[in-house]
Amino acid sequence: MKYLMLLILPFYSSFAQAQEQTEAEMFWASLQQLCGKSYNGTLVLPKNDEQFSGKTLVMHVRSCSENTIKIPFFVGEDRSRTWVLSFKNNRIQLKHDHRHEDGSEDQITMYGGTTSNAGQSVLQIFPADEETKKMIPAASSNVWWITLTDKQFGYNLRRLGTDRVFQVIFDLSKEVETPDAPWGWKD
């Protein structure tokens, strides 16, 4: 019996620890596993968006610390966008850092929202926050969500009450070459 307990104990211990994690913590841990990796994306919606259609879409999980993950999102040669995710008090915040080619902040930057609950281990939803409402009044009804499985990372936007919708899916089964630094970053 003692021998059997020695065999089972490590399995039970990791199982118990996994059971103690919240859905937000599980999502965060999965996202942390992508650190340093880059992936190609496919625009799903809108089909014929003039800013994104026909361009190479790449996400690079470039910077990871215990409570902050920064993911530059490249659209062709445009390296102006970085998703900034922060984890605090079992909630995840999503902000959009926009830069000009010289590295200076865009006039519209750091908008986004914070999850209202722990979400799911494969889905986190970010309703627009007050800062976003003040900065971009039309975006006050924005809802962003990120889906994350072992095969795909999905970035999504819906502006409630309008036709505004955006979805890009990244294939996590194939890493791609790491792109140059986003605008404004120093290595």
Short mmCIF file of C-alpha atoms in Angstrom, two decimals:
data_model
loop_
_atom_site.label_atom_id
_atom_site.label_comp_id
_atom_site.label_asym_id
_atom_site.label_seq_id
_atom_site.Cartn_x
_atom_site.Cartn_y
_atom_site.Cartn_z
CA MET A 1 0.00 0.00 0.00
CA LYS A 2 2.81 2.39 0.88
CA TYR A 3 4.44 1.71 -2.50
CA LEU A 4 1.15 2.40 -4.28
CA MET A 5 0.78 5.73 -2.42
CA LEU A 6 4.28 6.76 -3.56
CA LEU A 7 3.25 6.11 -7.15
CA ILE A 8 -0.09 7.92 -6.91
CA LEU A 9 0.95 10.90 -4.79
CA PRO A 10 2.79 12.88 -7.54
CA PHE A 11 -0.16 12.43 -9.91
CA TYR A 12 -2.69 13.38 -7.25
CA SER A 13 -0.64 16.39 -6.18
CA SER A 14 -0.52 17.86 -9.71
CA PHE A 15 -4.17 17.00 -10.27
CA ALA A 16 -5.18 18.72 -7.02
CA GLN A 17 -3.07 21.76 -7.89
CA ALA A 18 -4.69 21.96 -11.36
CA GLN A 19 -8.13 21.71 -9.75
CA GLU A 20 -7.29 24.63 -7.45
CA GLN A 21 -6.51 26.96 -10.37
CA THR A 22 -9.23 29.32 -11.52
CA GLU A 23 -10.29 29.43 -15.16
CA ALA A 24 -8.45 32.77 -15.54
CA GLU A 25 -5.26 31.24 -14.11
CA MET A 26 -5.52 28.29 -16.50
CA PHE A 27 -6.01 30.66 -19.45
CA TRP A 28 -3.03 32.75 -18.30
CA ALA A 29 -0.83 29.65 -17.91
CA SER A 30 -1.74 28.51 -21.45
CA LEU A 31 -0.92 31.95 -22.82
CA GLN A 32 2.43 31.97 -20.98
CA GLN A 33 3.34 28.73 -22.80
CA LEU A 34 3.34 30.69 -26.08
CA CYS A 35 6.02 33.13 -24.90
CA GLY A 36 8.68 33.83 -27.49
CA LYS A 37 6.73 32.20 -30.31
CA SER A 38 5.21 33.69 -33.48
CA TYR A 39 2.27 32.48 -35.57
CA ASN A 40 0.49 33.35 -38.82
CA GLY A 41 -3.11 34.41 -38.73
CA THR A 42 -6.06 34.35 -41.08
CA LEU A 43 -8.67 37.09 -41.28
CA VAL A 44 -12.07 35.47 -40.82
CA LEU A 45 -14.26 38.59 -40.53
CA PRO A 46 -14.84 40.96 -42.20
CA LYS A 47 -14.04 39.13 -45.41
CA ASN A 48 -12.93 42.13 -47.48
CA ASP A 49 -11.47 44.52 -44.92
CA GLU A 50 -9.21 46.99 -46.76
CA GLN A 51 -6.82 47.29 -43.79
CA PHE A 52 -6.29 43.54 -43.26
CA SER A 53 -7.36 41.52 -46.33
CA GLY A 54 -4.58 40.05 -48.42
CA LYS A 55 -1.86 40.96 -45.91
CA THR A 56 0.36 38.68 -43.88
CA LEU A 57 -0.93 38.63 -40.31
CA VAL A 58 1.51 37.60 -37.57
CA MET A 59 1.30 37.59 -33.79
CA HIS A 60 4.46 37.36 -31.69
CA VAL A 61 4.15 36.61 -27.98
CA ARG A 62 7.18 38.79 -27.42
CA SER A 63 7.27 39.88 -23.79
CA CYS A 64 6.15 37.83 -20.81
CA SER A 65 6.42 38.51 -17.12
CA GLU A 66 4.42 37.07 -14.24
CA ASN A 67 1.55 39.57 -14.66
CA THR A 68 2.01 41.11 -18.14
CA ILE A 69 2.11 39.60 -21.62
CA LYS A 70 2.70 41.76 -24.70
CA ILE A 71 1.74 40.41 -28.10
CA PRO A 72 2.64 42.53 -31.13
CA PHE A 73 0.19 42.01 -34.01
CA PHE A 74 1.72 42.72 -37.43
CA VAL A 75 -0.39 43.51 -40.49
CA GLY A 76 1.89 43.30 -43.52
CA GLU A 77 4.62 45.91 -42.94
CA ASP A 78 2.53 47.72 -40.31
CA ARG A 79 4.08 47.05 -36.88
CA SER A 80 1.99 49.59 -34.95
CA ARG A 81 -0.19 47.27 -32.83
CA THR A 82 0.53 45.44 -29.57
CA TRP A 83 -1.99 43.66 -27.38
CA VAL A 84 -1.08 44.17 -23.74
CA LEU A 85 -2.61 41.65 -21.34
CA SER A 86 -2.32 42.09 -17.57
CA PHE A 87 -3.33 39.63 -14.85
CA LYS A 88 -4.42 40.94 -11.44
CA ASN A 89 -6.92 39.74 -8.81
CA ASN A 90 -8.08 36.83 -10.98
CA ARG A 91 -9.06 39.20 -13.80
CA ILE A 92 -7.36 39.80 -17.13
CA GLN A 93 -7.14 43.21 -18.76
CA LEU A 94 -6.66 43.74 -22.51
CA LYS A 95 -5.25 47.03 -23.78
CA HIS A 96 -4.33 48.03 -27.33
CA ASP A 97 -1.01 49.87 -27.61
CA HIS A 98 -0.80 51.74 -30.93
CA ARG A 99 2.44 53.40 -32.12
CA HIS A 100 3.68 55.41 -35.06
CA GLU A 101 6.67 54.25 -37.10
CA ASP A 102 8.95 56.58 -35.10
CA GLY A 103 7.83 54.81 -31.88
CA SER A 104 5.68 57.65 -30.56
CA GLU A 105 2.23 56.84 -29.17
CA ASP A 106 -0.75 57.16 -31.46
CA GLN A 107 -3.40 59.63 -30.33
CA ILE A 108 -5.75 56.65 -29.82
CA THR A 109 -3.90 54.09 -27.69
CA MET A 110 -4.29 51.92 -24.59
CA TYR A 111 -8.01 51.34 -25.03
CA GLY A 112 -9.64 48.04 -24.07
CA GLY A 113 -11.30 46.41 -21.09
CA THR A 114 -11.08 43.99 -18.18
CA THR A 115 -12.85 40.68 -17.72
CA SER A 116 -15.83 40.88 -15.36
CA ASN A 117 -15.29 37.36 -14.00
CA ALA A 118 -12.74 34.52 -14.20
CA GLY A 119 -14.01 33.54 -17.65
CA GLN A 120 -13.17 30.13 -19.03
CA SER A 121 -9.83 28.40 -19.48
CA VAL A 122 -10.25 28.75 -23.28
CA LEU A 123 -12.16 32.06 -23.45
CA GLN A 124 -11.78 35.50 -21.89
CA ILE A 125 -14.19 38.39 -22.64
CA PHE A 126 -13.23 42.06 -22.33
CA PRO A 127 -16.05 44.65 -22.39
CA ALA A 128 -14.94 48.22 -23.11
CA ASP A 129 -13.93 50.14 -19.99
CA GLU A 130 -14.64 53.76 -19.01
CA GLU A 131 -11.27 54.94 -20.33
CA THR A 132 -12.17 53.50 -23.74
CA LYS A 133 -15.62 55.10 -23.64
CA LYS A 134 -14.06 58.54 -22.99
CA MET A 135 -11.34 58.07 -25.61
CA ILE A 136 -13.54 56.54 -28.35
CA PRO A 137 -17.23 57.15 -27.57
CA ALA A 138 -18.38 54.91 -30.45
CA ALA A 139 -16.36 52.02 -28.94
CA SER A 140 -18.24 52.12 -25.62
CA SER A 141 -20.20 49.05 -26.76
CA ASN A 142 -17.08 47.14 -27.89
CA VAL A 143 -16.60 43.63 -26.61
CA TRP A 144 -13.32 41.89 -27.33
CA TRP A 145 -12.68 38.23 -26.64
CA ILE A 146 -9.74 35.92 -26.98
CA THR A 147 -10.11 32.20 -27.50
CA LEU A 148 -7.16 29.93 -26.79
CA THR A 149 -6.85 26.21 -27.42
CA ASP A 150 -3.80 24.07 -28.10
CA LYS A 151 -4.42 24.60 -31.84
CA GLN A 152 -5.68 28.19 -32.18
CA PHE A 153 -5.51 31.71 -30.76
CA GLY A 154 -8.50 33.82 -31.76
CA TYR A 155 -8.72 37.60 -31.40
CA ASN A 156 -12.26 38.92 -31.81
CA LEU A 157 -14.17 42.20 -31.65
CA ARG A 158 -17.86 42.97 -31.80
CA ARG A 159 -19.30 46.47 -31.49
CA LEU A 160 -22.73 45.74 -30.09
CA GLY A 161 -25.63 47.44 -31.86
CA THR A 162 -23.63 47.82 -35.09
CA ASP A 163 -22.32 45.70 -37.96
CA ARG A 164 -18.73 46.14 -36.70
CA VAL A 165 -17.12 42.73 -36.27
CA PHE A 166 -13.52 41.54 -36.50
CA GLN A 167 -12.01 38.08 -36.15
CA VAL A 168 -8.54 36.75 -36.83
CA ILE A 169 -7.46 33.19 -36.03
CA PHE A 170 -3.82 32.21 -35.52
CA ASP A 171 -2.64 28.65 -36.21
CA LEU A 172 -0.68 27.52 -33.14
CA SER A 173 0.36 24.25 -34.78
CA LYS A 174 3.04 25.97 -36.90
CA GLU A 175 5.50 28.49 -35.54
CA VAL A 176 6.81 31.08 -37.99
CA GLU A 177 9.97 33.18 -38.07
CA THR A 178 10.07 35.86 -35.40
CA PRO A 179 9.40 39.27 -36.98
CA ASP A 180 11.34 42.46 -36.33
CA ALA A 181 10.50 44.49 -33.25
CA PRO A 182 7.24 46.44 -33.29
CA TRP A 183 7.45 50.18 -33.69
CA GLY A 184 8.64 51.84 -30.49
CA TRP A 185 10.30 48.73 -28.99
CA LYS A 186 13.94 48.59 -28.00
CA ASP A 187 15.67 45.21 -27.77
#
